[in-house]
């Protein structure tokens, strides 16, 4: 009888332990939403491969060092922030990542964007694949970037850091806005941003571009309305910039022919040049992820402060 | 007679003036009367303090028209000069590789010396163009500038330099972004600086009018005749060539690539009855100016109507391609070669040779699988290793594609070279690949398709559309070879202009388009590679079974007819076979140049001279070339890759140039 009782107890405790561990495991399971649906992971993946620059940028911003990413040399030149540690392996180009090298690095998860979408079936043979589309004509790119940032954070078990980082970004944007409001005495100008394609044409940023979203968050409206496109950019003739009118014109560095530009009668006839409402913006990556909004806003604010009417305050962005 | 000639010039000048006035009305708020005032008070233009529209007119519209006049005139003049020097109506500055030389120089400078772009870009482009001309002349031989070799050398250099530039862009894409608008050819001006920079450099054209007429008149008697009349031919031709290329180089440096004008203007001039060399030079110059001013006005108009910037080069190609076909169609058929003459070779291949070659290709395939760069514990090493299951999964479709594409294009080359009686014709010139490219680029830019997802079907549809067009146009002229070449050249150039237009739009989509254009086996799926293999195998079987047709046709159409062959039907079927082979390959892996030209050639050099033997030997040669190219592409810049299509253009281009140089030495 006693033996039986002991056996029963033992059995019950076994059942209890199994149940408990199961529950604790259920808590460990990670459910991630990507652009195609829900995926579950048993535990936080530690070896992350980021196959596009905007993905790599967000993974790095979460404090996770990916094991592999593409075109690292060019990333350092054009995207710049956040910095890439030397331990990250280069896997070749964004459109043709080196699959054998990727496989040899044994990633736990592979994160891709639209240029790699059609490679999905092959990549899935290496590791589970998540797809985050940031740039599309159909949605708001900036909102998509922020949502994707949260999803990636969920996957990497850094949801809290992401929320903190986003809150920090909101705070930073609010600070920048205050600085601008002070410099412009509460009267923020309208602004249009662009990049020079040649002496006669520009790539103008409009709806759905990071630049415009950053400006909107700073409380600034576009000087020229331009409907959404996939990348938020459209080629325009230089002379169309006259429609900026009373607004401010900001162009991104680098532009090799700045000297010739300064001597151009047509450029100097532009209303914004005559009124001194024009400045260049430090090189910034226009096709990035969530945190690139902050970098973009900082670069834009710095330029706007430089040409602000109240020169008494410091023209440098205060950190 | 004199009166009618001067009447013709007066008429042309009047038309030119009308087009200039029309061009001035596009996209401006300034009335005609105000325009006149601005023009006569041009010297006081500094005082237009606040009138923005007036400033735009004086600083953008007027220099743009002047630029179109100057560049159009130069392209027409130089086109005529070169066509008369080479006595070939299909020569133009662009076909001699000038533009691709300038393009490569600009790409290299933007990637490796971005800080110099502002000051030295014109210098780099001009140097690139002149060096390219030097190379082309070196290849063709100074004695040999008046024939077909110089055109072929130009074509080879064009593809070679273009491929190198594409590879550089793909490995460093962000740097090259601003170049695409130059590649598309843009006449828009910002002030008078460019005009002021350019016109003194064009003044040298006066020398052409002083010296060229006499030299050209003597050359019409043939080189020997000219020499007999005391003309020192080589320095004369070389000097004129250099002058012409200089003029074109400085022009395209300022405005970018504008094709067709140089090709078209002299052909129209001859249609209008220009008889003497001087007459043709002058009239071509005028016509070039007219055509460019008119097409540029059209480009501006299209830009205002579509809210998209339409570059001048795109408009010139849209007008130029059909116009070229229209104006040259009758002229050319008289010059057709009527039978196929083989490149010479001392060897004679035995039947067992094919078997040995097959063994060689098989060994190459196996070695390419086993040997290469790999990553072990995060280190890059060269190693011999059996592919793992995963490696094998990636490698076998690529290998299958390489073999099938190489063999398919080689067979297409053999067929085409014999069909149109030109041992140096390449299947690319039919425009089949260009049609595929055009369909895909249009789908990606205007409908927003993912170029890699959409590739096989849309590309194939594009190829078939071009084939339909070729058959339609060809039927009218009894499928005269030169007509096919002309249509192909025009279509290819037109489509290239459209692709440049798409690339110049400047977003991240251009990156995927470019990587498709490189011609890579990377993305070919298992199923697609098998489709290609079976498609190519079927068409090759057809070609082998009908090799008697080919032998008969290459001997001469009349001969084939006398032997009871239904020539039109056989020709049509074989032409469709060529087109299908090109379409299959392009749809699967993108455009691949040179294989179709080189493989048949190498087969003949190895001694496979009969059609029946040349077909399999060329196929094996093509397959080998592609396997080698894909292996090089995957290993030389590891972990990045260069597309097999690009590597084969570089390797093939260099081989072809060596071949031409050797041929030139031998003929001396």
mmCIF file with all atom_site columns, N, CA and C in Angstrom, chain A residues 74 77-78 90 94-101 115 118 122 125-126 199-201 203 231 234-235 237 239 242 260 264 266 269 274, chain B residues 27 49-50 52-53 118 171 173-175 181 186 188 190 375 380 390-391 393-395 452-453 504 507-509 520 522-524 638-639:
data_model
loop_
_atom_site.group_PDB
_atom_site.id
_atom_site.type_symbol
_atom_site.label_atom_id
_atom_site.label_alt_id
_atom_site.label_comp_id
_atom_site.label_asym_id
_atom_site.label_entity_id
_atom_site.label_seq_id
_atom_site.pdbx_PDB_ins_code
_atom_site.Cartn_x
_atom_site.Cartn_y
_atom_site.Cartn_z
_atom_site.occupancy
_atom_site.B_iso_or_equiv
_atom_site.pdbx_formal_charge
_atom_site.auth_seq_id
_atom_site.auth_comp_id
_atom_site.auth_asym_id
_atom_site.auth_atom_id
_atom_site.pdbx_PDB_model_num
ATOM 1   N N  . UNK A 1 74  ? 31.337 49.022 -49.130 1.00 0.00 ? 74  UNK A N  1
ATOM 2   C CA . UNK A 1 74  ? 30.453 50.088 -49.612 1.00 0.00 ? 74  UNK A CA 1
ATOM 3   C C  . UNK A 1 74  ? 29.525 50.580 -48.513 1.00 0.00 ? 74  UNK A C  1
ATOM 4   N N  . UNK A 1 77  ? 31.140 53.169 -46.645 1.00 0.00 ? 77  UNK A N  1
ATOM 5   C CA . UNK A 1 77  ? 31.262 54.399 -47.408 1.00 0.00 ? 77  UNK A CA 1
ATOM 6   C C  . UNK A 1 77  ? 29.960 55.188 -47.464 1.00 0.00 ? 77  UNK A C  1
ATOM 7   N N  . UNK A 1 78  ? 28.842 54.481 -47.619 1.00 0.00 ? 78  UNK A N  1
ATOM 8   C CA . UNK A 1 78  ? 27.584 55.168 -47.941 1.00 0.00 ? 78  UNK A CA 1
ATOM 9   C C  . UNK A 1 78  ? 26.580 55.173 -46.804 1.00 0.00 ? 78  UNK A C  1
ATOM 10  N N  . UNK A 1 90  ? 31.975 39.341 -44.893 1.00 0.00 ? 90  UNK A N  1
ATOM 11  C CA . UNK A 1 90  ? 31.380 39.854 -46.124 1.00 0.00 ? 90  UNK A CA 1
ATOM 12  C C  . UNK A 1 90  ? 30.885 38.671 -46.946 1.00 0.00 ? 90  UNK A C  1
ATOM 13  N N  . UNK A 1 94  ? 24.590 42.343 -52.702 1.00 0.00 ? 94  UNK A N  1
ATOM 14  C CA . UNK A 1 94  ? 23.219 42.248 -52.208 1.00 0.00 ? 94  UNK A CA 1
ATOM 15  C C  . UNK A 1 94  ? 22.333 41.424 -53.118 1.00 0.00 ? 94  UNK A C  1
ATOM 16  N N  . UNK A 1 95  ? 22.594 41.479 -54.426 1.00 0.00 ? 95  UNK A N  1
ATOM 17  C CA . UNK A 1 95  ? 21.736 40.680 -55.317 1.00 0.00 ? 95  UNK A CA 1
ATOM 18  C C  . UNK A 1 95  ? 22.227 39.255 -55.486 1.00 0.00 ? 95  UNK A C  1
ATOM 19  N N  . UNK A 1 96  ? 23.539 39.038 -55.287 1.00 0.00 ? 96  UNK A N  1
ATOM 20  C CA . UNK A 1 96  ? 24.041 37.678 -55.431 1.00 0.00 ? 96  UNK A CA 1
ATOM 21  C C  . UNK A 1 96  ? 24.883 37.283 -54.216 1.00 0.00 ? 96  UNK A C  1
ATOM 22  N N  . UNK A 1 97  ? 24.248 37.158 -53.049 1.00 0.00 ? 97  UNK A N  1
ATOM 23  C CA . UNK A 1 97  ? 25.020 36.748 -51.876 1.00 0.00 ? 97  UNK A CA 1
ATOM 24  C C  . UNK A 1 97  ? 25.636 35.362 -52.090 1.00 0.00 ? 97  UNK A C  1
ATOM 25  N N  . UNK A 1 98  ? 26.832 35.185 -51.548 1.00 0.00 ? 98  UNK A N  1
ATOM 26  C CA . UNK A 1 98  ? 27.538 33.921 -51.745 1.00 0.00 ? 98  UNK A CA 1
ATOM 27  C C  . UNK A 1 98  ? 26.930 32.837 -50.839 1.00 0.00 ? 98  UNK A C  1
ATOM 28  N N  . UNK A 1 99  ? 26.147 31.961 -51.444 1.00 0.00 ? 99  UNK A N  1
ATOM 29  C CA . UNK A 1 99  ? 25.368 30.997 -50.658 1.00 0.00 ? 99  UNK A CA 1
ATOM 30  C C  . UNK A 1 99  ? 26.254 29.981 -49.945 1.00 0.00 ? 99  UNK A C  1
ATOM 31  N N  . UNK A 1 100 ? 27.339 29.561 -50.625 1.00 0.00 ? 100 UNK A N  1
ATOM 32  C CA . UNK A 1 100 ? 28.205 28.572 -49.980 1.00 0.00 ? 100 UNK A CA 1
ATOM 33  C C  . UNK A 1 100 ? 28.869 29.152 -48.735 1.00 0.00 ? 100 UNK A C  1
ATOM 34  N N  . UNK A 1 101 ? 29.356 30.398 -48.858 1.00 0.00 ? 101 UNK A N  1
ATOM 35  C CA . UNK A 1 101 ? 29.984 31.003 -47.689 1.00 0.00 ? 101 UNK A CA 1
ATOM 36  C C  . UNK A 1 101 ? 28.945 31.182 -46.579 1.00 0.00 ? 101 UNK A C  1
ATOM 37  N N  . UNK A 1 115 ? 15.345 42.690 -52.533 1.00 0.00 ? 115 UNK A N  1
ATOM 38  C CA . UNK A 1 115 ? 16.236 42.198 -53.587 1.00 0.00 ? 115 UNK A CA 1
ATOM 39  C C  . UNK A 1 115 ? 16.545 40.705 -53.483 1.00 0.00 ? 115 UNK A C  1
ATOM 40  N N  . UNK A 1 118 ? 13.390 36.440 -54.134 1.00 0.00 ? 118 UNK A N  1
ATOM 41  C CA . UNK A 1 118 ? 13.276 35.249 -54.964 1.00 0.00 ? 118 UNK A CA 1
ATOM 42  C C  . UNK A 1 118 ? 14.295 34.175 -54.592 1.00 0.00 ? 118 UNK A C  1
ATOM 43  N N  . UNK A 1 122 ? 16.069 28.780 -51.665 1.00 0.00 ? 122 UNK A N  1
ATOM 44  C CA . UNK A 1 122 ? 17.446 28.291 -51.468 1.00 0.00 ? 122 UNK A CA 1
ATOM 45  C C  . UNK A 1 122 ? 17.959 28.646 -50.086 1.00 0.00 ? 122 UNK A C  1
ATOM 46  N N  . UNK A 1 125 ? 17.096 26.440 -47.185 1.00 0.00 ? 125 UNK A N  1
ATOM 47  C CA . UNK A 1 125 ? 17.857 25.203 -46.982 1.00 0.00 ? 125 UNK A CA 1
ATOM 48  C C  . UNK A 1 125 ? 19.015 25.429 -46.016 1.00 0.00 ? 125 UNK A C  1
ATOM 49  N N  . UNK A 1 126 ? 19.411 26.691 -45.853 1.00 0.00 ? 126 UNK A N  1
ATOM 50  C CA . UNK A 1 126 ? 20.523 26.983 -44.955 1.00 0.00 ? 126 UNK A CA 1
ATOM 51  C C  . UNK A 1 126 ? 20.019 27.228 -43.538 1.00 0.00 ? 126 UNK A C  1
ATOM 52  N N  . UNK A 1 199 ? 24.271 68.657 -63.569 1.00 0.00 ? 199 UNK A N  1
ATOM 53  C CA . UNK A 1 199 ? 24.072 70.091 -63.407 1.00 0.00 ? 199 UNK A CA 1
ATOM 54  C C  . UNK A 1 199 ? 22.653 70.502 -63.791 1.00 0.00 ? 199 UNK A C  1
ATOM 55  N N  . UNK A 1 200 ? 21.920 69.624 -64.449 1.00 0.00 ? 200 UNK A N  1
ATOM 56  C CA . UNK A 1 200 ? 20.608 70.029 -64.947 1.00 0.00 ? 200 UNK A CA 1
ATOM 57  C C  . UNK A 1 200 ? 19.452 69.191 -64.412 1.00 0.00 ? 200 UNK A C  1
ATOM 58  N N  . UNK A 1 201 ? 19.730 68.144 -63.652 1.00 0.00 ? 201 UNK A N  1
ATOM 59  C CA . UNK A 1 201 ? 18.617 67.363 -63.121 1.00 0.00 ? 201 UNK A CA 1
ATOM 60  C C  . UNK A 1 201 ? 18.932 66.862 -61.708 1.00 0.00 ? 201 UNK A C  1
ATOM 61  N N  . UNK A 1 203 ? 17.516 64.270 -58.239 1.00 0.00 ? 203 UNK A N  1
ATOM 62  C CA . UNK A 1 203 ? 16.635 63.245 -57.693 1.00 0.00 ? 203 UNK A CA 1
ATOM 63  C C  . UNK A 1 203 ? 15.947 63.856 -56.485 1.00 0.00 ? 203 UNK A C  1
ATOM 64  N N  . UNK A 1 231 ? 10.583 54.192 -53.866 1.00 0.00 ? 231 UNK A N  1
ATOM 65  C CA . UNK A 1 231 ? 11.744 54.616 -53.093 1.00 0.00 ? 231 UNK A CA 1
ATOM 66  C C  . UNK A 1 231 ? 11.600 56.044 -52.592 1.00 0.00 ? 231 UNK A C  1
ATOM 67  N N  . UNK A 1 234 ? 12.227 60.794 -57.152 1.00 0.00 ? 234 UNK A N  1
ATOM 68  C CA . UNK A 1 234 ? 11.845 60.963 -58.544 1.00 0.00 ? 234 UNK A CA 1
ATOM 69  C C  . UNK A 1 234 ? 12.821 61.902 -59.220 1.00 0.00 ? 234 UNK A C  1
ATOM 70  N N  . UNK A 1 235 ? 13.137 61.596 -60.477 1.00 0.00 ? 235 UNK A N  1
ATOM 71  C CA . UNK A 1 235 ? 14.046 62.483 -61.199 1.00 0.00 ? 235 UNK A CA 1
ATOM 72  C C  . UNK A 1 235 ? 13.282 63.700 -61.696 1.00 0.00 ? 235 UNK A C  1
ATOM 73  N N  . UNK A 1 237 ? 13.741 67.926 -63.461 1.00 0.00 ? 237 UNK A N  1
ATOM 74  C CA . UNK A 1 237 ? 14.624 68.931 -64.036 1.00 0.00 ? 237 UNK A CA 1
ATOM 75  C C  . UNK A 1 237 ? 14.974 69.958 -62.968 1.00 0.00 ? 237 UNK A C  1
ATOM 76  N N  . UNK A 1 239 ? 15.178 73.058 -63.216 1.00 0.00 ? 239 UNK A N  1
ATOM 77  C CA . UNK A 1 239 ? 14.391 74.289 -63.236 1.00 0.00 ? 239 UNK A CA 1
ATOM 78  C C  . UNK A 1 239 ? 13.065 74.139 -62.476 1.00 0.00 ? 239 UNK A C  1
ATOM 79  N N  . UNK A 1 242 ? 12.248 75.757 -58.946 1.00 0.00 ? 242 UNK A N  1
ATOM 80  C CA . UNK A 1 242 ? 11.726 77.103 -58.684 1.00 0.00 ? 242 UNK A CA 1
ATOM 81  C C  . UNK A 1 242 ? 10.420 77.032 -57.891 1.00 0.00 ? 242 UNK A C  1
ATOM 82  N N  . UNK A 1 260 ? 31.079 74.610 -59.981 1.00 0.00 ? 260 UNK A N  1
ATOM 83  C CA . UNK A 1 260 ? 30.377 75.070 -61.182 1.00 0.00 ? 260 UNK A CA 1
ATOM 84  C C  . UNK A 1 260 ? 28.987 75.576 -60.821 1.00 0.00 ? 260 UNK A C  1
ATOM 85  N N  . UNK A 1 264 ? 26.611 79.255 -61.519 1.00 0.00 ? 264 UNK A N  1
ATOM 86  C CA . UNK A 1 264 ? 25.516 79.146 -62.479 1.00 0.00 ? 264 UNK A CA 1
ATOM 87  C C  . UNK A 1 264 ? 24.496 80.274 -62.303 1.00 0.00 ? 264 UNK A C  1
ATOM 88  N N  . UNK A 1 266 ? 21.519 80.396 -63.608 1.00 0.00 ? 266 UNK A N  1
ATOM 89  C CA . UNK A 1 266 ? 20.209 79.784 -63.392 1.00 0.00 ? 266 UNK A CA 1
ATOM 90  C C  . UNK A 1 266 ? 20.024 79.403 -61.926 1.00 0.00 ? 266 UNK A C  1
ATOM 91  N N  . UNK A 1 269 ? 19.563 82.332 -59.761 1.00 0.00 ? 269 UNK A N  1
ATOM 92  C CA . UNK A 1 269 ? 18.284 83.018 -59.949 1.00 0.00 ? 269 UNK A CA 1
ATOM 93  C C  . UNK A 1 269 ? 17.167 82.342 -59.156 1.00 0.00 ? 269 UNK A C  1
ATOM 94  N N  . UNK A 1 274 ? 18.688 83.160 -53.864 1.00 0.00 ? 274 UNK A N  1
ATOM 95  C CA . UNK A 1 274 ? 18.714 84.610 -53.642 1.00 0.00 ? 274 UNK A CA 1
ATOM 96  C C  . UNK A 1 274 ? 18.469 84.960 -52.190 1.00 0.00 ? 274 UNK A C  1
ATOM 97  N N  . UNK B 2 27  ? 7.694  74.187 -73.422 1.00 0.00 ? 27  UNK B N  1
ATOM 98  C CA . UNK B 2 27  ? 7.912  74.296 -71.979 1.00 0.00 ? 27  UNK B CA 1
ATOM 99  C C  . UNK B 2 27  ? 8.511  75.645 -71.557 1.00 0.00 ? 27  UNK B C  1
ATOM 100 N N  . UNK B 2 49  ? 17.533 90.982 -63.729 1.00 0.00 ? 49  UNK B N  1
ATOM 101 C CA . UNK B 2 49  ? 17.616 90.735 -62.300 1.00 0.00 ? 49  UNK B CA 1
ATOM 102 C C  . UNK B 2 49  ? 16.572 89.750 -61.759 1.00 0.00 ? 49  UNK B C  1
ATOM 103 N N  . UNK B 2 50  ? 15.310 90.033 -61.973 1.00 0.00 ? 50  UNK B N  1
ATOM 104 C CA . UNK B 2 50  ? 14.320 89.257 -61.233 1.00 0.00 ? 50  UNK B CA 1
ATOM 105 C C  . UNK B 2 50  ? 13.351 88.452 -62.081 1.00 0.00 ? 50  UNK B C  1
ATOM 106 N N  . UNK B 2 52  ? 12.457 85.520 -63.557 1.00 0.00 ? 52  UNK B N  1
ATOM 107 C CA . UNK B 2 52  ? 12.936 84.134 -63.537 1.00 0.00 ? 52  UNK B CA 1
ATOM 108 C C  . UNK B 2 52  ? 12.704 83.427 -64.870 1.00 0.00 ? 52  UNK B C  1
ATOM 109 N N  . UNK B 2 53  ? 11.512 83.631 -65.453 1.00 0.00 ? 53  UNK B N  1
ATOM 110 C CA . UNK B 2 53  ? 11.208 82.969 -66.725 1.00 0.00 ? 53  UNK B CA 1
ATOM 111 C C  . UNK B 2 53  ? 12.175 83.394 -67.813 1.00 0.00 ? 53  UNK B C  1
ATOM 112 N N  . UNK B 2 118 ? 34.702 66.519 -60.552 1.00 0.00 ? 118 UNK B N  1
ATOM 113 C CA . UNK B 2 118 ? 34.312 67.881 -60.867 1.00 0.00 ? 118 UNK B CA 1
ATOM 114 C C  . UNK B 2 118 ? 35.216 68.527 -61.905 1.00 0.00 ? 118 UNK B C  1
ATOM 115 N N  . UNK B 2 171 ? 30.072 46.018 -58.898 1.00 0.00 ? 171 UNK B N  1
ATOM 116 C CA . UNK B 2 171 ? 30.818 45.802 -57.661 1.00 0.00 ? 171 UNK B CA 1
ATOM 117 C C  . UNK B 2 171 ? 30.894 47.078 -56.826 1.00 0.00 ? 171 UNK B C  1
ATOM 118 N N  . UNK B 2 173 ? 28.202 49.866 -56.910 1.00 0.00 ? 173 UNK B N  1
ATOM 119 C CA . UNK B 2 173 ? 27.088 50.503 -57.611 1.00 0.00 ? 173 UNK B CA 1
ATOM 120 C C  . UNK B 2 173 ? 26.784 51.936 -57.195 1.00 0.00 ? 173 UNK B C  1
ATOM 121 N N  . UNK B 2 174 ? 27.010 52.275 -55.919 1.00 0.00 ? 174 UNK B N  1
ATOM 122 C CA . UNK B 2 174 ? 26.581 53.598 -55.472 1.00 0.00 ? 174 UNK B CA 1
ATOM 123 C C  . UNK B 2 174 ? 27.328 54.735 -56.154 1.00 0.00 ? 174 UNK B C  1
ATOM 124 N N  . UNK B 2 175 ? 28.577 54.466 -56.527 1.00 0.00 ? 175 UNK B N  1
ATOM 125 C CA . UNK B 2 175 ? 29.391 55.528 -57.096 1.00 0.00 ? 175 UNK B CA 1
ATOM 126 C C  . UNK B 2 175 ? 28.906 55.930 -58.481 1.00 0.00 ? 175 UNK B C  1
ATOM 127 N N  . UNK B 2 181 ? 22.636 59.172 -66.209 1.00 0.00 ? 181 UNK B N  1
ATOM 128 C CA . UNK B 2 181 ? 21.996 60.218 -67.006 1.00 0.00 ? 181 UNK B CA 1
ATOM 129 C C  . UNK B 2 181 ? 22.908 60.624 -68.158 1.00 0.00 ? 181 UNK B C  1
ATOM 130 N N  . UNK B 2 186 ? 22.018 63.584 -72.487 1.00 0.00 ? 186 UNK B N  1
ATOM 131 C CA . UNK B 2 186 ? 21.128 64.651 -72.031 1.00 0.00 ? 186 UNK B CA 1
ATOM 132 C C  . UNK B 2 186 ? 21.660 66.000 -72.515 1.00 0.00 ? 186 UNK B C  1
ATOM 133 N N  . UNK B 2 188 ? 20.212 68.958 -71.829 1.00 0.00 ? 188 UNK B N  1
ATOM 134 C CA . UNK B 2 188 ? 19.801 70.075 -70.971 1.00 0.00 ? 188 UNK B CA 1
ATOM 135 C C  . UNK B 2 188 ? 21.022 70.858 -70.511 1.00 0.00 ? 188 UNK B C  1
ATOM 136 N N  . UNK B 2 190 ? 22.759 74.162 -68.151 1.00 0.00 ? 190 UNK B N  1
ATOM 137 C CA . UNK B 2 190 ? 22.655 75.071 -67.024 1.00 0.00 ? 190 UNK B CA 1
ATOM 138 C C  . UNK B 2 190 ? 23.649 76.200 -67.305 1.00 0.00 ? 190 UNK B C  1
ATOM 139 N N  . UNK B 2 375 ? 35.059 28.943 -47.853 1.00 0.00 ? 375 UNK B N  1
ATOM 140 C CA . UNK B 2 375 ? 35.239 29.507 -46.518 1.00 0.00 ? 375 UNK B CA 1
ATOM 141 C C  . UNK B 2 375 ? 35.215 28.373 -45.504 1.00 0.00 ? 375 UNK B C  1
ATOM 142 N N  . UNK B 2 380 ? 39.230 32.184 -45.825 1.00 0.00 ? 380 UNK B N  1
ATOM 143 C CA . UNK B 2 380 ? 39.072 31.909 -47.248 1.00 0.00 ? 380 UNK B CA 1
ATOM 144 C C  . UNK B 2 380 ? 40.256 31.085 -47.731 1.00 0.00 ? 380 UNK B C  1
ATOM 145 N N  . UNK B 2 390 ? 24.646 20.377 -50.299 1.00 0.00 ? 390 UNK B N  1
ATOM 146 C CA . UNK B 2 390 ? 24.164 21.741 -50.488 1.00 0.00 ? 390 UNK B CA 1
ATOM 147 C C  . UNK B 2 390 ? 24.875 22.423 -51.660 1.00 0.00 ? 390 UNK B C  1
ATOM 148 N N  . UNK B 2 391 ? 26.209 22.273 -51.703 1.00 0.00 ? 391 UNK B N  1
ATOM 149 C CA . UNK B 2 391 ? 26.980 22.852 -52.807 1.00 0.00 ? 391 UNK B CA 1
ATOM 150 C C  . UNK B 2 391 ? 26.476 22.323 -54.147 1.00 0.00 ? 391 UNK B C  1
ATOM 151 N N  . UNK B 2 393 ? 23.584 21.130 -54.887 1.00 0.00 ? 393 UNK B N  1
ATOM 152 C CA . UNK B 2 393 ? 22.272 21.733 -55.165 1.00 0.00 ? 393 UNK B CA 1
ATOM 153 C C  . UNK B 2 393 ? 22.406 23.090 -55.843 1.00 0.00 ? 393 UNK B C  1
ATOM 154 N N  . UNK B 2 394 ? 23.411 23.863 -55.398 1.00 0.00 ? 394 UNK B N  1
ATOM 155 C CA . UNK B 2 394 ? 23.607 25.187 -55.980 1.00 0.00 ? 394 UNK B CA 1
ATOM 156 C C  . UNK B 2 394 ? 24.324 25.086 -57.307 1.00 0.00 ? 394 UNK B C  1
ATOM 157 N N  . UNK B 2 395 ? 25.294 24.159 -57.358 1.00 0.00 ? 395 UNK B N  1
ATOM 158 C CA . UNK B 2 395 ? 26.167 24.122 -58.532 1.00 0.00 ? 395 UNK B CA 1
ATOM 159 C C  . UNK B 2 395 ? 25.558 23.459 -59.761 1.00 0.00 ? 395 UNK B C  1
ATOM 160 N N  . UNK B 2 452 ? 13.643 39.526 -61.323 1.00 0.00 ? 452 UNK B N  1
ATOM 161 C CA . UNK B 2 452 ? 14.105 38.140 -61.238 1.00 0.00 ? 452 UNK B CA 1
ATOM 162 C C  . UNK B 2 452 ? 12.947 37.148 -61.244 1.00 0.00 ? 452 UNK B C  1
ATOM 163 N N  . UNK B 2 453 ? 11.832 37.543 -60.626 1.00 0.00 ? 453 UNK B N  1
ATOM 164 C CA . UNK B 2 453 ? 10.661 36.662 -60.644 1.00 0.00 ? 453 UNK B CA 1
ATOM 165 C C  . UNK B 2 453 ? 10.088 36.541 -62.047 1.00 0.00 ? 453 UNK B C  1
ATOM 166 N N  . UNK B 2 504 ? 18.537 55.717 -65.682 1.00 0.00 ? 504 UNK B N  1
ATOM 167 C CA . UNK B 2 504 ? 18.757 57.107 -65.285 1.00 0.00 ? 504 UNK B CA 1
ATOM 168 C C  . UNK B 2 504 ? 17.715 57.583 -64.292 1.00 0.00 ? 504 UNK B C  1
ATOM 169 N N  . UNK B 2 507 ? 16.782 55.142 -58.898 1.00 0.00 ? 507 UNK B N  1
ATOM 170 C CA . UNK B 2 507 ? 16.463 54.552 -57.598 1.00 0.00 ? 507 UNK B CA 1
ATOM 171 C C  . UNK B 2 507 ? 17.155 53.192 -57.482 1.00 0.00 ? 507 UNK B C  1
ATOM 172 N N  . UNK B 2 508 ? 16.845 52.464 -56.440 1.00 0.00 ? 508 UNK B N  1
ATOM 173 C CA . UNK B 2 508 ? 17.562 51.218 -56.202 1.00 0.00 ? 508 UNK B CA 1
ATOM 174 C C  . UNK B 2 508 ? 17.173 50.117 -57.187 1.00 0.00 ? 508 UNK B C  1
ATOM 175 N N  . UNK B 2 509 ? 16.088 50.328 -57.952 1.00 0.00 ? 509 UNK B N  1
ATOM 176 C CA . UNK B 2 509 ? 15.686 49.330 -58.940 1.00 0.00 ? 509 UNK B CA 1
ATOM 177 C C  . UNK B 2 509 ? 16.753 49.148 -60.012 1.00 0.00 ? 509 UNK B C  1
ATOM 178 N N  . UNK B 2 520 ? 23.897 36.377 -65.601 1.00 0.00 ? 520 UNK B N  1
ATOM 179 C CA . UNK B 2 520 ? 24.455 35.509 -64.570 1.00 0.00 ? 520 UNK B CA 1
ATOM 180 C C  . UNK B 2 520 ? 23.695 34.194 -64.456 1.00 0.00 ? 520 UNK B C  1
ATOM 181 N N  . UNK B 2 522 ? 23.597 32.706 -61.619 1.00 0.00 ? 522 UNK B N  1
ATOM 182 C CA . UNK B 2 522 ? 23.361 32.613 -60.181 1.00 0.00 ? 522 UNK B CA 1
ATOM 183 C C  . UNK B 2 522 ? 21.936 32.193 -59.833 1.00 0.00 ? 522 UNK B C  1
ATOM 184 N N  . UNK B 2 523 ? 20.955 32.821 -60.481 1.00 0.00 ? 523 UNK B N  1
ATOM 185 C CA . UNK B 2 523 ? 19.569 32.655 -60.050 1.00 0.00 ? 523 UNK B CA 1
ATOM 186 C C  . UNK B 2 523 ? 18.830 31.554 -60.798 1.00 0.00 ? 523 UNK B C  1
ATOM 187 N N  . UNK B 2 524 ? 19.475 30.898 -61.740 1.00 0.00 ? 524 UNK B N  1
ATOM 188 C CA . UNK B 2 524 ? 18.739 29.930 -62.543 1.00 0.00 ? 524 UNK B CA 1
ATOM 189 C C  . UNK B 2 524 ? 18.263 28.774 -61.667 1.00 0.00 ? 524 UNK B C  1
ATOM 190 N N  . UNK B 2 638 ? 36.022 36.357 -55.051 1.00 0.00 ? 638 UNK B N  1
ATOM 191 C CA . UNK B 2 638 ? 35.368 35.708 -53.928 1.00 0.00 ? 638 UNK B CA 1
ATOM 192 C C  . UNK B 2 638 ? 35.484 36.565 -52.665 1.00 0.00 ? 638 UNK B C  1
ATOM 193 N N  . UNK B 2 639 ? 34.435 36.748 -51.848 1.00 0.00 ? 639 UNK B N  1
ATOM 194 C CA . UNK B 2 639 ? 33.123 36.111 -51.910 1.00 0.00 ? 639 UNK B CA 1
ATOM 195 C C  . UNK B 2 639 ? 32.131 36.770 -52.866 1.00 0.00 ? 639 UNK B C  1
#
